[in-house]
Amino acid sequence: MDIKNNDLIKIIKNHYGDEFEKFIEWARFPLRPIIRINTIKADVNDVYNRLTNKGFILSKINFINFAFRVEYYPYEIGKTLEHYLGYIYV
């Protein structure tokens, strides 16, 4: 990772100490998207079924109501009709 801000590097190194290199290695990989279903506009099961029928693989996040981690996506979930209609937040 090419970090250009030396002050930021110092802060991160100070915080993580010996774990700094592990943190940098972890930070190189993008996080999987998470969605939350807008229950004012749509039914949770309906949106879940619509997305899985399109090839998305979702896993429930137990500590966030109506939220799912997108384990696999055939295309960007932010470009789905469900997102445009306001059924999900990315």
Steps between C-alpha positions, in 0.01 A plus 500: 500500500638836402418738786630849430402676821790436741307639797222250439752216477650603834157510666406158365838349595470646849151356539569152359864457602625155396168434325552787252603278207203269560268801502644630171462154343137481619424852374598405144192284453160658437219428743198309378196724458227504762140590426210594723145452381269801525197346671295815442505433126544123471457164669826340619422153361386642166820703451716208618332268248524756218874543554580130544303422183734742320803303623597695811605296803400672824569408862303653786680729745344418835594817686357742240128484426413419137869495396685253280861455394532451124718189476483481120368744242473443124511880453502807724209484742472879486391465137200280574140606456452435873760765581355752254153447647632564851437146623861462617778718634857405406 
